[in-house]
Short mmCIF file of C-alpha atoms in Angstrom, two decimals:
data_model
loop_
_atom_site.label_atom_id
_atom_site.label_comp_id
_atom_site.label_asym_id
_atom_site.label_seq_id
_atom_site.Cartn_x
_atom_site.Cartn_y
_atom_site.Cartn_z
CA MET A 570 6.71 1.84 4.43
CA ALA A 571 6.97 2.76 0.71
CA ILE A 572 8.61 6.07 -0.17
CA LEU A 573 7.54 8.21 -3.13
CA LYS A 574 9.76 11.01 -4.46
CA THR A 575 8.03 13.16 -7.06
CA GLN A 576 7.29 16.66 -8.26
CA GLY A 577 3.76 17.92 -7.91
CA LEU A 578 1.37 20.87 -7.83
CA ILE A 579 -0.94 21.51 -4.87
CA ILE A 580 -4.41 21.84 -6.42
CA LYS A 581 -6.57 21.56 -3.31
CA GLU A 582 -6.23 21.75 0.47
CA ILE A 583 -8.50 20.95 3.42
CA ASN A 584 -7.90 21.88 7.05
CA VAL A 585 -8.03 18.95 9.47
CA GLY A 586 -7.94 19.18 13.24
CA GLU A 587 -6.07 22.04 14.88
CA ALA A 588 -2.98 22.23 12.68
CA ASP A 589 -3.07 19.53 9.97
CA LYS A 590 -4.09 19.57 6.31
CA ILE A 591 -4.99 17.09 3.61
CA PHE A 592 -3.78 18.06 0.15
CA THR A 593 -4.68 17.01 -3.35
CA ILE A 594 -1.42 16.96 -5.32
CA PHE A 595 -1.16 16.61 -9.09
CA THR A 596 2.11 14.66 -9.32
CA ARG A 597 4.26 13.76 -12.29
CA SER A 598 4.68 10.12 -11.41
CA HIS A 599 1.29 9.16 -9.96
CA GLY A 600 -1.17 11.77 -11.20
CA LYS A 601 -3.68 13.02 -8.64
CA ILE A 602 -3.07 11.79 -5.11
CA LYS A 603 -4.11 12.78 -1.60
CA ALA A 604 -1.52 13.43 1.09
CA SER A 605 -1.66 14.63 4.69
CA ALA A 606 0.76 16.90 6.51
CA ARG A 607 0.83 17.10 10.29
CA GLY A 608 1.22 20.49 11.93
CA VAL A 609 1.58 22.25 8.58
CA ARG A 610 -0.68 25.12 9.65
CA ASN A 611 1.90 26.06 12.25
CA PRO A 612 3.95 28.93 10.72
CA ARG A 613 7.12 27.28 12.02
CA SER A 614 6.50 24.02 10.19
CA ARG A 615 9.29 23.12 7.75
CA LEU A 616 6.61 22.05 5.26
CA VAL A 617 4.83 25.41 5.05
CA SER A 618 6.60 26.93 2.04
CA GLY A 619 6.40 23.85 -0.16
CA THR A 620 2.76 23.04 0.52
CA GLN A 621 1.06 26.33 -0.29
CA PHE A 622 -1.96 26.20 -2.59
CA LEU A 623 -0.81 26.26 -6.25
CA CYS A 624 2.80 25.66 -5.25
CA TYR A 625 4.86 23.34 -7.46
CA SER A 626 7.37 21.42 -5.35
CA ASP A 627 9.61 18.42 -4.92
CA PHE A 628 7.97 16.01 -2.47
CA VAL A 629 9.04 13.06 -0.39
CA LEU A 630 5.97 11.10 0.68
CA TYR A 631 5.28 7.96 2.65
CA LYS A 632 2.48 5.65 1.58
CA GLY A 633 -0.04 5.10 4.34
CA LYS A 634 -2.99 2.72 4.50
CA GLU A 635 -5.33 5.19 2.79
CA ILE A 636 -3.37 8.28 1.72
CA TYR A 637 0.21 9.48 1.54
CA ARG A 638 1.95 11.51 4.23
CA ILE A 639 4.23 14.39 3.29
CA SER A 640 7.68 14.04 4.83
CA GLN A 641 9.58 16.71 2.88
CA SER A 642 8.76 19.49 0.42
CA GLN A 643 10.99 21.86 -1.51
CA VAL A 644 9.58 24.73 -3.60
CA ILE A 645 10.26 24.71 -7.33
CA LYS A 646 7.78 27.45 -8.31
CA ASN A 647 5.29 29.16 -6.02
CA PHE A 648 3.52 31.44 -8.54
CA TYR A 649 3.60 34.19 -5.94
CA ASN A 650 2.05 36.87 -8.16
CA LEU A 651 -1.22 34.96 -8.31
CA ARG A 652 -1.76 35.91 -4.68
CA THR A 653 -1.42 39.64 -5.36
CA SER A 654 -4.62 39.79 -7.42
CA ILE A 655 -8.00 38.40 -6.39
CA GLU A 656 -8.90 38.12 -10.09
CA LYS A 657 -5.79 36.13 -11.02
CA LEU A 658 -6.17 33.91 -7.96
CA SER A 659 -9.80 33.25 -8.90
CA TYR A 660 -8.79 32.21 -12.41
CA ALA A 661 -6.04 29.97 -11.03
CA THR A 662 -8.38 28.36 -8.51
CA TYR A 663 -10.83 27.58 -11.29
CA PHE A 664 -8.09 26.01 -13.41
CA ALA A 665 -7.06 23.84 -10.47
CA ASP A 666 -10.64 22.82 -9.63
CA LEU A 667 -11.49 21.98 -13.23
CA THR A 668 -8.34 19.88 -13.50
CA SER A 669 -9.09 18.04 -10.28
CA GLU A 670 -12.59 17.30 -11.53
CA VAL A 671 -11.59 15.77 -14.88
CA ILE A 672 -8.49 13.76 -13.96
CA GLU A 673 -8.56 10.43 -12.14
CA GLU A 674 -6.54 9.51 -9.08
CA ASN A 675 -3.29 7.62 -9.64
CA TYR A 676 -3.41 8.25 -13.39
CA PRO A 677 -0.41 10.39 -14.48
CA SER A 678 -0.79 12.87 -17.34
CA ASN A 679 2.22 15.08 -17.89
CA LYS A 680 0.49 16.69 -20.87
CA ILE A 681 -2.17 18.08 -18.56
CA LEU A 682 0.28 18.94 -15.79
CA ASN A 683 2.55 20.83 -18.19
CA LEU A 684 -0.42 22.64 -19.69
CA LEU A 685 -1.60 23.69 -16.24
CA LEU A 686 1.87 24.82 -15.14
CA ASN A 687 2.37 26.84 -18.33
CA THR A 688 -1.05 28.46 -17.94
CA LEU A 689 -0.37 29.38 -14.31
CA TYR A 690 3.02 30.80 -15.29
CA LEU A 691 1.52 33.04 -17.98
CA LEU A 692 -1.27 34.12 -15.63
CA SER A 693 1.23 34.91 -12.88
CA GLU A 694 4.14 36.41 -14.78
CA THR A 695 2.75 38.06 -17.93
CA ASP A 696 0.04 40.46 -19.04
CA LYS A 697 -1.71 37.87 -21.23
CA ASP A 698 -5.47 38.31 -21.17
CA PRO A 699 -6.71 35.90 -18.45
CA MET A 700 -9.90 35.26 -20.40
CA LEU A 701 -7.84 34.06 -23.37
CA LEU A 702 -5.75 31.84 -21.08
CA LYS A 703 -9.00 30.40 -19.74
CA ALA A 704 -10.33 29.60 -23.22
CA VAL A 705 -7.07 28.00 -24.31
CA TYR A 706 -6.78 25.96 -21.14
CA GLU A 707 -10.37 24.72 -21.20
CA LEU A 708 -10.38 23.69 -24.86
CA ARG A 709 -6.94 22.09 -24.85
CA LEU A 710 -7.70 20.26 -21.59
CA MET A 711 -10.98 18.87 -22.91
CA SER A 712 -9.19 17.72 -26.05
CA ILE A 713 -6.49 15.93 -24.06
CA ILE A 714 -9.03 13.99 -21.99
CA GLY A 715 -10.86 12.80 -25.10
CA TYR A 716 -13.49 15.45 -25.82
CA THR A 717 -12.01 17.09 -28.91
CA PRO A 718 -14.86 18.92 -30.65
CA ASN A 719 -15.40 18.26 -34.35
CA LEU A 720 -14.36 21.45 -36.16
CA ILE A 721 -13.97 19.95 -39.64
CA ASN A 722 -17.49 19.14 -40.81
CA CYS A 723 -21.07 19.12 -39.58
CA SER A 724 -21.36 16.85 -36.56
CA ASN A 725 -24.85 15.81 -37.68
CA CYS A 726 -24.89 15.42 -41.47
CA GLY A 727 -21.18 15.55 -42.33
CA THR A 728 -21.23 18.45 -44.77
CA ALA A 729 -18.30 20.86 -44.81
CA GLU A 730 -20.49 23.75 -46.04
CA ASN A 731 -22.20 26.52 -44.04
CA LEU A 732 -20.68 25.61 -40.68
CA LYS A 733 -21.94 28.51 -38.57
CA TYR A 734 -23.13 26.91 -35.34
CA PHE A 735 -21.67 24.91 -32.46
CA SER A 736 -23.56 22.24 -30.54
CA SER A 737 -22.10 20.79 -27.34
CA LYS A 738 -24.52 17.88 -27.50
CA ALA A 739 -23.58 17.07 -31.10
CA GLY A 740 -19.92 17.43 -30.19
CA GLY A 741 -18.85 20.23 -32.51
CA LEU A 742 -19.80 22.39 -35.48
CA ILE A 743 -23.14 21.98 -37.21
CA CYS A 744 -24.41 23.48 -40.44
CA ILE A 745 -27.19 26.01 -40.83
CA GLN A 746 -29.74 23.41 -41.92
CA CYS A 747 -29.03 21.05 -39.02
CA ALA A 748 -29.20 23.98 -36.61
CA LYS A 749 -32.70 24.75 -37.89
CA ASN A 750 -33.78 21.15 -37.47
CA ALA A 751 -32.19 20.63 -34.03
CA GLN A 752 -34.75 19.64 -31.40
CA GLN A 753 -32.60 19.58 -28.26
CA GLY A 754 -29.63 21.37 -26.75
CA ARG A 755 -28.25 24.84 -27.35
CA ASN A 756 -26.78 25.94 -30.64
CA PHE A 757 -24.29 28.81 -30.60
CA GLU A 758 -23.88 30.94 -33.70
CA LEU A 759 -20.18 31.54 -34.31
CA SER A 760 -18.08 34.00 -36.24
CA GLN A 761 -15.40 32.59 -38.53
CA GLY A 762 -12.81 34.14 -36.21
CA THR A 763 -14.03 32.00 -33.32
CA ILE A 764 -13.93 28.83 -35.41
CA GLN A 765 -10.38 29.66 -36.51
CA ALA A 766 -9.35 30.36 -32.91
CA MET A 767 -10.72 27.00 -31.75
CA ARG A 768 -8.90 25.17 -34.53
CA TYR A 769 -5.67 26.98 -33.64
CA ILE A 770 -5.97 26.05 -29.95
CA ILE A 771 -6.61 22.39 -30.69
CA TYR A 772 -4.18 21.73 -33.53
CA SER A 773 -1.23 24.04 -32.84
CA PRO A 774 2.01 22.71 -31.27
CA VAL A 775 1.93 22.99 -27.49
CA ASP A 776 4.58 25.73 -27.46
CA LYS A 777 2.46 27.90 -29.79
CA ILE A 778 -1.04 27.64 -28.32
CA PHE A 779 -0.83 30.91 -26.37
CA SER A 780 0.85 32.85 -29.20
CA PHE A 781 -2.16 34.66 -30.61
CA LYS A 782 -4.67 37.39 -29.83
CA VAL A 783 -8.38 37.70 -30.54
CA SER A 784 -11.07 40.34 -30.19
CA GLN A 785 -13.32 40.66 -27.17
CA ARG A 786 -16.23 39.45 -29.29
CA ILE A 787 -14.41 36.21 -30.05
CA LEU A 788 -13.42 35.81 -26.41
CA LYS A 789 -17.06 36.17 -25.38
CA GLU A 790 -18.14 33.56 -27.92
CA LEU A 791 -15.41 31.17 -26.77
CA ASN A 792 -16.37 31.66 -23.13
CA ASN A 793 -20.05 30.92 -23.79
CA ILE A 794 -19.30 27.86 -25.93
CA LEU A 795 -16.75 26.30 -23.62
CA SER A 796 -18.80 26.81 -20.46
CA ASP A 797 -21.66 24.89 -22.08
CA PHE A 798 -19.32 22.30 -23.62
CA ILE A 799 -17.65 21.50 -20.28
CA ILE A 800 -20.92 21.18 -18.38
CA THR A 801 -22.38 18.97 -21.12
CA HIS A 802 -19.51 16.51 -21.17
CA THR A 803 -18.39 16.51 -17.52
CA GLU A 804 -21.93 16.84 -16.14
CA THR A 805 -20.48 19.06 -13.44
CA GLU A 806 -20.60 22.77 -12.66
CA ILE A 807 -17.36 23.96 -11.09
CA LYS A 808 -18.25 26.13 -8.09
CA SER A 809 -15.13 28.28 -8.40
CA LEU A 810 -16.25 29.30 -11.90
CA LYS A 811 -19.31 30.96 -10.40
CA TYR A 812 -17.07 32.77 -7.94
CA LEU A 813 -14.76 33.86 -10.77
CA ASN A 814 -17.69 35.19 -12.79
CA ASN A 815 -18.90 37.15 -9.75
CA ILE A 816 -15.45 38.71 -9.33
CA LEU A 817 -15.32 39.67 -13.00
CA GLU A 818 -18.81 41.19 -12.82
CA MET A 819 -17.90 43.26 -9.75
CA ASN A 820 -14.72 44.49 -11.44
CA LYS A 821 -16.74 45.45 -14.50
CA GLU A 822 -19.23 47.41 -12.40
CA GLU A 823 -16.42 49.23 -10.58
CA LYS A 824 -14.88 50.30 -13.89
CA ASN A 825 -18.23 51.68 -15.04
CA ILE A 826 -18.70 53.84 -11.92
#
């Protein structure tokens, strides 16, 4: 029986039977894999601490006929603070679900894994605006998997003048004239600040992408654009995003009371 030793992040879990679970693990060596753990829902199980949702651990796994089986797990980072806030946990769940949706099984991508781990760390351990973390994560992730939006010239006619709109269908910025002539899809009017923020997120070194702040107006524009961009190019609506938006709306209403 083949043995796999690797580090990985638990991005999904499903209860099976009375005490077992099947996990989706984003590993360094093999990308997204599925692995089962017997009796892990028993509080006394030696695998409990290292197999919590959004826990990054060292794993020893055995390759079965269909999926792996977890033999050992040792916590590296558990992102505990995410569990102290329903809002932060909702953001983190969305990040994990989006990642699981866009990556393929058995296809390693340490760029994506490192981006996800860094985002979860900032969400868990700092006071960075979660909405900004979301925008950075979404845009950088889409760029890594091959959907970098064109932010240099008009995605329809090629001009570099009057770039004031964004079209998910066209794949990036479009000029005023092309926006008027567009027959299909949504066109989002952007401020120059939003365009600059998008360029910064895409083209900055990985260790600098979270080192900036923007206004709430720009964050709102980024959120609207990226939600449409992701749905257009993945053809999937992430259910946990709807839950996150509901949580944010309830929090907003409570603050206004």
